[in-house]
Coordinates of C-alpha atoms and ligand atoms in Angstrom, one line a residue:
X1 CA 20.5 16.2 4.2
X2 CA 24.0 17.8 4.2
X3 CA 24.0 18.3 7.7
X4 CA 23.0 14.9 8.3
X5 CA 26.3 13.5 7.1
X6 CA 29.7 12.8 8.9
X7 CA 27.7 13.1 12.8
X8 CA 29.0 11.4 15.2
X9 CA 26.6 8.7 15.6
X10 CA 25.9 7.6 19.7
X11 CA 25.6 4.1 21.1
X12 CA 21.8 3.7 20.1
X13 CA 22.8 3.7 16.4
X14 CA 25.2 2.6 13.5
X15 CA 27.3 4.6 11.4
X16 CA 26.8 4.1 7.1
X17 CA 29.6 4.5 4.8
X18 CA 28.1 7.4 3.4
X19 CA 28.2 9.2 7.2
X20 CA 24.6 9.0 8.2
X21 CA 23.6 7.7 11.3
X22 CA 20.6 5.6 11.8
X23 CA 18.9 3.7 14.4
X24 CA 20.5 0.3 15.0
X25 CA 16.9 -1.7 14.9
X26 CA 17.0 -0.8 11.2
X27 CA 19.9 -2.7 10.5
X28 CA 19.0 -6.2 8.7
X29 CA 15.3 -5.2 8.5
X30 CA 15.0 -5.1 4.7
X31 CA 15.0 -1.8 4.3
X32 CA 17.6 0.4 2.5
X33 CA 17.5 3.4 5.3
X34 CA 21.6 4.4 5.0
X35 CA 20.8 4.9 1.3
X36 CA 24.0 3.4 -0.1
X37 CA 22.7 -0.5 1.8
X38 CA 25.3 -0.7 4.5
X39 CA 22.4 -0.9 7.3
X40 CA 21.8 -4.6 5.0
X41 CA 24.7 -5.9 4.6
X42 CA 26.2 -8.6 6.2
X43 CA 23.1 -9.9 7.6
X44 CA 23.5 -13.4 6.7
X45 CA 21.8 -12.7 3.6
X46 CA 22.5 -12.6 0.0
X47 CA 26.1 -12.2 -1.1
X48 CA 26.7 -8.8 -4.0
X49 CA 25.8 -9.7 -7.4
X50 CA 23.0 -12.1 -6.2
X51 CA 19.3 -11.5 -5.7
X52 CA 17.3 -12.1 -2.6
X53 CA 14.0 -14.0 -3.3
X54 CA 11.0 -13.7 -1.0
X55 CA 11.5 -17.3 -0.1
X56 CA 14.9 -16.6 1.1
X57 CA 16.6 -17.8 -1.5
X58 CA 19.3 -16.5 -3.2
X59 CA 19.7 -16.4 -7.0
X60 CA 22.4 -14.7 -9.6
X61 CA 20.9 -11.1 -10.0
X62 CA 21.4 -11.4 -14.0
X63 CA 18.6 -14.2 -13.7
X64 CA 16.1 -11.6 -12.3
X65 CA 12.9 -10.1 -15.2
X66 CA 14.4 -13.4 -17.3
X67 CA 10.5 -14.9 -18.1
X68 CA 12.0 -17.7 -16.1
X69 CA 11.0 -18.2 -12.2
X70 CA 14.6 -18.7 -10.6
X71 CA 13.3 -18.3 -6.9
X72 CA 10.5 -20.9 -7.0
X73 CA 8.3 -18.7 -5.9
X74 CA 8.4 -16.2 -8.3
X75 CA 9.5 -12.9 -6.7
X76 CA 12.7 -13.3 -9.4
X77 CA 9.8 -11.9 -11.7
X78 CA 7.2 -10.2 -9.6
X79 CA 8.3 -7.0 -10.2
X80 CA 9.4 -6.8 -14.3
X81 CA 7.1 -6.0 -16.8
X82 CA 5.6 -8.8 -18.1
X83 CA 4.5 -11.1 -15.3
X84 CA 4.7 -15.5 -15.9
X85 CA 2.8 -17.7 -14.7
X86 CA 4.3 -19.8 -12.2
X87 CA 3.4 -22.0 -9.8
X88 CA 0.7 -21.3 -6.6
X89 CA 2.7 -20.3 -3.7
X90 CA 1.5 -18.5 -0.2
X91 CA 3.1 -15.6 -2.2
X92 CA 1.4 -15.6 -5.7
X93 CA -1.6 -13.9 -7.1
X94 CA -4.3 -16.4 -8.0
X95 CA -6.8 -15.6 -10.9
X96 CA -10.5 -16.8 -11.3
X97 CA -9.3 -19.4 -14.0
X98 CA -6.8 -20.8 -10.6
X99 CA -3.4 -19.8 -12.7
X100 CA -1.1 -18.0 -10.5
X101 CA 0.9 -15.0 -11.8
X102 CA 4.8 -13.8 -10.4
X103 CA 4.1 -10.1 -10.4
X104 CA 3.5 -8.4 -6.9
X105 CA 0.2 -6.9 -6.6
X106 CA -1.5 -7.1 -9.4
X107 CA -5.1 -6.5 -8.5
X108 CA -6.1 -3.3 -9.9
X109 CA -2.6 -2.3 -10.8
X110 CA -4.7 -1.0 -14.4
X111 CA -2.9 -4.0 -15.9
X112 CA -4.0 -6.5 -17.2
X113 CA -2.2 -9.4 -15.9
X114 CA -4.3 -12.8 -15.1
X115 CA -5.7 -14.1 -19.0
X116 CA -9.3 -14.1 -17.7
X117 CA -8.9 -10.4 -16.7
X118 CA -9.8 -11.6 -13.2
X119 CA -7.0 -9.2 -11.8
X120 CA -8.5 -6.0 -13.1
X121 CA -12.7 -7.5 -12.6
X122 CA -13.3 -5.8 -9.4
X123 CA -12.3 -2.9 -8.9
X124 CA -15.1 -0.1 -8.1
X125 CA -12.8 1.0 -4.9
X126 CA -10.2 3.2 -3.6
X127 CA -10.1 6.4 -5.5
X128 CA -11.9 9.5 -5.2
X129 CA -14.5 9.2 -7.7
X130 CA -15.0 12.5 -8.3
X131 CA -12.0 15.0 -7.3
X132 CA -8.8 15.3 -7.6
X133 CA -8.5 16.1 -4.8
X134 CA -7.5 12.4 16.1
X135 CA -4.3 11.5 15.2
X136 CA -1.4 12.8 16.8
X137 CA 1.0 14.9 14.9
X138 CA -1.3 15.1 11.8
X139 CA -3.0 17.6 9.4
X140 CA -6.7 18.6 8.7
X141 CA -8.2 16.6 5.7
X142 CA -10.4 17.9 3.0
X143 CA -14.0 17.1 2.1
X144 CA -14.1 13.8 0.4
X145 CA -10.3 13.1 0.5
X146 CA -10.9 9.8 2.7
X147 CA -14.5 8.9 1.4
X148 CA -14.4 5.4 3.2
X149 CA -13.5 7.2 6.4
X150 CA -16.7 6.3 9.2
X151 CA -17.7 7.5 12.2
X152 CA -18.7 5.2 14.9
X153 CA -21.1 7.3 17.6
X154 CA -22.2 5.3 20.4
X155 CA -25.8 6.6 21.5
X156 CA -25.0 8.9 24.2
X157 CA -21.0 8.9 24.2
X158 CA -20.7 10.5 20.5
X159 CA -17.6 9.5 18.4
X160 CA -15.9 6.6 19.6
X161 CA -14.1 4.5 17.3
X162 CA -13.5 4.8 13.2
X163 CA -14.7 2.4 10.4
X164 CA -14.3 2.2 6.9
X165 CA -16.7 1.1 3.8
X166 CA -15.2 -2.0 1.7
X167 CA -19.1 -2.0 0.3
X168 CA -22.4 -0.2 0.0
X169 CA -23.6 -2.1 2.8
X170 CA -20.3 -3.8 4.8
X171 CA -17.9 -1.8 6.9
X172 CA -14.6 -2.7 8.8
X173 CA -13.7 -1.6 12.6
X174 CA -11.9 -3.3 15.3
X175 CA -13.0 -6.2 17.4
X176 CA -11.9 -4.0 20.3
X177 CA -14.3 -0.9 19.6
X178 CA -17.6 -4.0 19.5
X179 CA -17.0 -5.6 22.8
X180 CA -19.2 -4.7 25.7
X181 CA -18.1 -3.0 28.6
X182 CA -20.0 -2.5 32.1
X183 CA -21.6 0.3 31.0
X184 CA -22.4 0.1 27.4
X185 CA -23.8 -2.7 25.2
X186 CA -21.0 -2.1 22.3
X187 CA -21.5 -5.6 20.9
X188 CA -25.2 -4.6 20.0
X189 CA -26.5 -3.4 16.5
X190 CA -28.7 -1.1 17.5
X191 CA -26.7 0.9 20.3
X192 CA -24.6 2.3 17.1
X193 CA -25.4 5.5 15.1
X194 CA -23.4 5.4 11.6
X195 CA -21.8 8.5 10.0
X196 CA -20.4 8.2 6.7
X197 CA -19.1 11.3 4.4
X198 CA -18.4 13.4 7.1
X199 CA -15.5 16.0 7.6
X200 CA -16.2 18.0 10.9
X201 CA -17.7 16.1 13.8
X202 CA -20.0 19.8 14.2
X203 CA -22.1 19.2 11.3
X204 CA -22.9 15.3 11.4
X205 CA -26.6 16.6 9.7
X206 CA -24.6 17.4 6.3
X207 CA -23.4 13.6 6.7
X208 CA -25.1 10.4 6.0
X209 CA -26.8 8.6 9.1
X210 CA -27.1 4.8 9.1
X211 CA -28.1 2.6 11.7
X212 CA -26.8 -1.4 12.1
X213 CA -28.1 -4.7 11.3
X214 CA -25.2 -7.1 12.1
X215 CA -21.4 -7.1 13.7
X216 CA -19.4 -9.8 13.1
X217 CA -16.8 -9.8 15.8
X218 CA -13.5 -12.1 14.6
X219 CA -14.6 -15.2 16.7
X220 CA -10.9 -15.4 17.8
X221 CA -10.3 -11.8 18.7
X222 CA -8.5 -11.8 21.9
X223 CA -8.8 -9.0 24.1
X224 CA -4.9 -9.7 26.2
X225 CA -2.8 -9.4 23.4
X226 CA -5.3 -7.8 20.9
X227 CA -4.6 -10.9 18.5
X228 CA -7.5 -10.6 15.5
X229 CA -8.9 -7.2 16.4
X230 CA -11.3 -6.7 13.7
X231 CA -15.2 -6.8 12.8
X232 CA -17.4 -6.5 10.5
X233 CA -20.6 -4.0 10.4
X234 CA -23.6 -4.9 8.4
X235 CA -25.5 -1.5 7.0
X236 CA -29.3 -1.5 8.0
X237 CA -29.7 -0.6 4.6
X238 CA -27.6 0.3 1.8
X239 CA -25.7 3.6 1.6
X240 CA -25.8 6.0 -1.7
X241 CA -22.1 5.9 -3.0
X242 CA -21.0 9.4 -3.9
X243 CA -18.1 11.4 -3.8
X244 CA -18.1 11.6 0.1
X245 CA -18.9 7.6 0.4
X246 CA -16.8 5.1 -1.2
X247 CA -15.3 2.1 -0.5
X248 CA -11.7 1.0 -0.6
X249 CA -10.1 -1.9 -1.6
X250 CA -9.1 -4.8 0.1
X251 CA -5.9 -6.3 -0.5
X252 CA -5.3 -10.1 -1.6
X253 CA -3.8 -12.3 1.2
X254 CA -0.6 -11.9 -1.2
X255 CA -0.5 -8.3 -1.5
X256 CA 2.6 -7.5 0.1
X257 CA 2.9 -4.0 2.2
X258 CA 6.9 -3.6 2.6
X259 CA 8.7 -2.4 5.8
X260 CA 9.6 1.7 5.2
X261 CA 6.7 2.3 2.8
X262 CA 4.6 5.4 3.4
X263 CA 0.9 4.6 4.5
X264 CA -2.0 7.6 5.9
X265 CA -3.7 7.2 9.1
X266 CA -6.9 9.0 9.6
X267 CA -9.6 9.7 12.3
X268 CA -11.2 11.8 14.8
X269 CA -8.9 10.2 17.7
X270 CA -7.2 12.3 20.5
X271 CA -4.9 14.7 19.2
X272 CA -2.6 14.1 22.3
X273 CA -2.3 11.5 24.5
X274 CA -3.2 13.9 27.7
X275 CA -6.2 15.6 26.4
X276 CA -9.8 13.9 26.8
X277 CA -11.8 15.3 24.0
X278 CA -11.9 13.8 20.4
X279 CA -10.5 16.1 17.6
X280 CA -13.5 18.1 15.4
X281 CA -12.2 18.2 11.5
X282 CA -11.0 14.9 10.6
X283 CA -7.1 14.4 11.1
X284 CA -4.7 12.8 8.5
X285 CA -0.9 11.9 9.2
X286 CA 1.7 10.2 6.7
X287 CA 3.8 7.4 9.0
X288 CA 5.4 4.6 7.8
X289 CA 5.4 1.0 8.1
X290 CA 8.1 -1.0 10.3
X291 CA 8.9 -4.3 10.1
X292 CA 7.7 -7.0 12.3
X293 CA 10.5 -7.9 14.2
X294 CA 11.8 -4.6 14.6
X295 CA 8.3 -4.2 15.6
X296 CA 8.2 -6.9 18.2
X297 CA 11.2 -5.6 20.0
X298 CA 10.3 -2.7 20.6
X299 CA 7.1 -3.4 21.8
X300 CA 8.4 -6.3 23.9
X301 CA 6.8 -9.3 22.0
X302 CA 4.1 -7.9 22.0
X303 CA 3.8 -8.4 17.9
X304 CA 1.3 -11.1 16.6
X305 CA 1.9 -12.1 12.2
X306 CA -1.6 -11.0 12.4
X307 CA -0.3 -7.2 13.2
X308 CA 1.8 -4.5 11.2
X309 CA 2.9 -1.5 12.7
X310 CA 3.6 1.8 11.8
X311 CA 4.9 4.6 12.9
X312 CA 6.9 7.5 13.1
X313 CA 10.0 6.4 15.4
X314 CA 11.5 9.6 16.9
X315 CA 7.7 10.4 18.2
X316 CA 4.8 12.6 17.5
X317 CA 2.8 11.1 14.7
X318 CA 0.5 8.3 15.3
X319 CA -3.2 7.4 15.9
X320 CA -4.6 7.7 19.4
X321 CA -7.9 7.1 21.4
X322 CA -11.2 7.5 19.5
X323 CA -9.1 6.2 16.0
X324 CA -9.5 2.5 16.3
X325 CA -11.2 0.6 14.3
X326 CA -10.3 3.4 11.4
X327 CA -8.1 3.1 8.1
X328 CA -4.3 2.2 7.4
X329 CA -4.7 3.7 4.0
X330 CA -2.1 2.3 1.3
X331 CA -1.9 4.0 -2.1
X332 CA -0.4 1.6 -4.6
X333 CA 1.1 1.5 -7.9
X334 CA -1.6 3.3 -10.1
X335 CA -2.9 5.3 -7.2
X336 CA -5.8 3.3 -6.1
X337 CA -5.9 3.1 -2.6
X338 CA -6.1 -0.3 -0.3
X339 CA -6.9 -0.8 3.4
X340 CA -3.6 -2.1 5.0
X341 CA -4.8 -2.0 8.4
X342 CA -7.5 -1.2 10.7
X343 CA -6.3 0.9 14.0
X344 CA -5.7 -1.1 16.7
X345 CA -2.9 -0.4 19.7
X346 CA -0.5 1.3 21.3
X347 CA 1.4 2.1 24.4
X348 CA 0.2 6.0 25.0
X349 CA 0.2 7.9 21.8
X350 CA 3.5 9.3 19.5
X351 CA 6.0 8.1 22.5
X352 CA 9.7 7.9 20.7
X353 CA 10.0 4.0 19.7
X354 CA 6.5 2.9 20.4
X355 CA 4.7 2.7 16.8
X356 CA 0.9 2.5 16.4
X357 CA -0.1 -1.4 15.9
X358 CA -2.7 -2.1 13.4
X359 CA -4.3 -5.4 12.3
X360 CA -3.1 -6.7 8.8
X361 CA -5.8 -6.7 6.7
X362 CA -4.4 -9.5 4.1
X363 CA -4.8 -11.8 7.1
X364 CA -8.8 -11.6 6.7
X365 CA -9.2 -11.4 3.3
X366 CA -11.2 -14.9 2.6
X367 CA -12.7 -14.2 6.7
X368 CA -13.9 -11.1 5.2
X369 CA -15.1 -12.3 2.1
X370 CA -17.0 -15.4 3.4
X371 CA -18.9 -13.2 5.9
X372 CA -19.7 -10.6 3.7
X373 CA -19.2 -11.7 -0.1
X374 CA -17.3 -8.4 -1.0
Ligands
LIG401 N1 -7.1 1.5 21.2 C1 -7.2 2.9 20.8 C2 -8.7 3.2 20.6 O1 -9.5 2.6 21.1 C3 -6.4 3.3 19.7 C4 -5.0 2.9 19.9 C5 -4.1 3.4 18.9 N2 -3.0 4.0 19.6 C6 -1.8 4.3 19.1 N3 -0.9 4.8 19.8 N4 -1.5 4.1 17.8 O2 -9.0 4.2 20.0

């Protein structure tokens, strides 16, 4: 990064102490981007020496990872290595036996955290069982690197949107790839053909075909703004889970996805924002998540709480056409991976400044489970 330092920085962006220049709609957005903090400080926040809770509280650092919950909330002790039990908060982990734990996602961390083992009870998703293993910008994946990766094909049109398995018999999309248009009955089971375990669109026959019995459109998806673009698709009848097919987790409405973490985008979307067809081997592309309000200016308020977006901000890495509806893919602390967000939006395709939008997934989790039980 050597020739990164001591630039002269121009009017779009702020100079660090250390001599980088950055952007100046990362400053104040929780995110250490200058490396030595300088983008994050004096930003009304926390003074040196103190600690910033997730409640916006500020506590003496020295009283963070003490067993006591400082914050109120307990973020003071959500990332130490023994986790308390604290009150229940919008922000804590709750366990079958209703105690709620400080430590920041905790489900299927491969600790045990919650003293019914509730935290650790469920977890028969989001590796790759077996291995070790069109998007814009992105890379060819391998066979059974993103085994909850779907393939929507509408009867005559082929590939149109992306889904992903949370079950044997449930997958995700978006509300926006279900909603019928003049021509085509989206919103109806039976116009869908279902591929799952497949790499190269060419060879759908090595694949698995499934048909549908039931989509469950967000009742208040709204097709302006976007706001609540998901649905759920009900298997005809259950799929074989195998190496190619698996499901991925889905994150507690706690589990917290921060601003400048590293997230994978996949599908068979448009691998540039002029081109018409769909791309053949199934693209992958690393992009990173941005903060909401960061978000929402640069998309011109365009940001709903039910949306996080990601991106890559000088341009060229993102979803595009034909990837809706398809996996945000997290990996978390053990490497188990989560769905962070289903594809959703964007203005044209890897502009500079205009991040892919995707709906958060935490938003749905009890919508999710109450219409499916998973
Ligand atoms: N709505 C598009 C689709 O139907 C995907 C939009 C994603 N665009 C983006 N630039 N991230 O496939």
């Amino acid at each position: 990064m050597s020739d990164e330092r001591g630039c002269t920085c121009n009017e779009t962006q702020i100079k660090c102490k250390n001599g980088f220049c950055k952007p100046s709609f990362w400053r104040c957005d929780g995110v250490n981007d200058c490396g030595d903090n300088t983008d994050e400080e004096n930003c009304g926040n926390c003074k040196a020496q103190e600690f910033r809770c997730r409640n916006s509280r500020c506590i003496p650092a020295h009283k963070q990872c003490n067993g006591y919950n400082d914050c109120g909330d307990g973020s003071d002790e959500s990332q130490c290595e023994k986790s308390i039990a604290v009150h229940c908060s919008d922000l804590t982990y709750k366990c079958k036996n209703n105690q709620c734990i400080s430590k920041l996602n905790p489900m299927c961390d491969g600790e045990i955290d919650c003293a019914d083992d509730s935290d650790e009870a469920e977890c028969k998703c989001g590796t790759k069982p077996y291995k070790s293993s069109r998007i814009v910008g992105g890379k060819d994946s391998s066979e059974g690197e993103w085994p909850w990766q779907v393939s929507l094909h509408m009867n005559t049109q082929g590939h149109v949107c992306g889904a992903s398995v949370i079950s044997n018999r449930w997958l995700v999309t978006a509300a926006h790839c279900v909603q019928d248009s003049e021509k085509f009955k989206y919103s109806q089971p039976d116009q869908w053909e279902v591929y799952l375990g497949l790499l190269n669109q060419g060879e759908t026959s090595k694949s698995t075909l499934k048909r549908v019995k039931r989509i469950i459109s967000h009742p208040q998806y709204d097709h302006l703004s976007y706001d609540n673009d998901i649905a759920l698709m009900e298997l005809d009848s259950p799929v074989t889970l195998s190496q190619n097919i698996w499901p991925i987790c889905l994150p507690e409405a706690t589990h917290d996805f921060p601003a400048g973490k590293s997230v994978w985008i996949t599908g068979w979307g448009k691998q540039r924002e002029e081109v018409d067809a769909v791309a053949s081997v199934l693209q992958k592309a690393e992009v990173r998540i941005i903060n909401n309000t960061v978000c929402n200016k640069l998309m011109d308020d365009g940001i709903t709480p039910r949306m996080i977006c990601a991106g890559v901000l000088s341009g060229g890495v993102d979803a595009c056409q034909g990837d809706s509806g398809g996996p945000m893919t997290s990996t978390e602390s053990n490497g188990r991976m989560f769905l962070a967000g289903v594809v959703s939006w964007g203005d044209g395709c890897g502009r500079r400044n205009r991040p892919g939008i995707y709906t958060r997934v935490t938003e749905y989790r009890s919508w999710i489970r109450q219409m499916t039980g998973v």
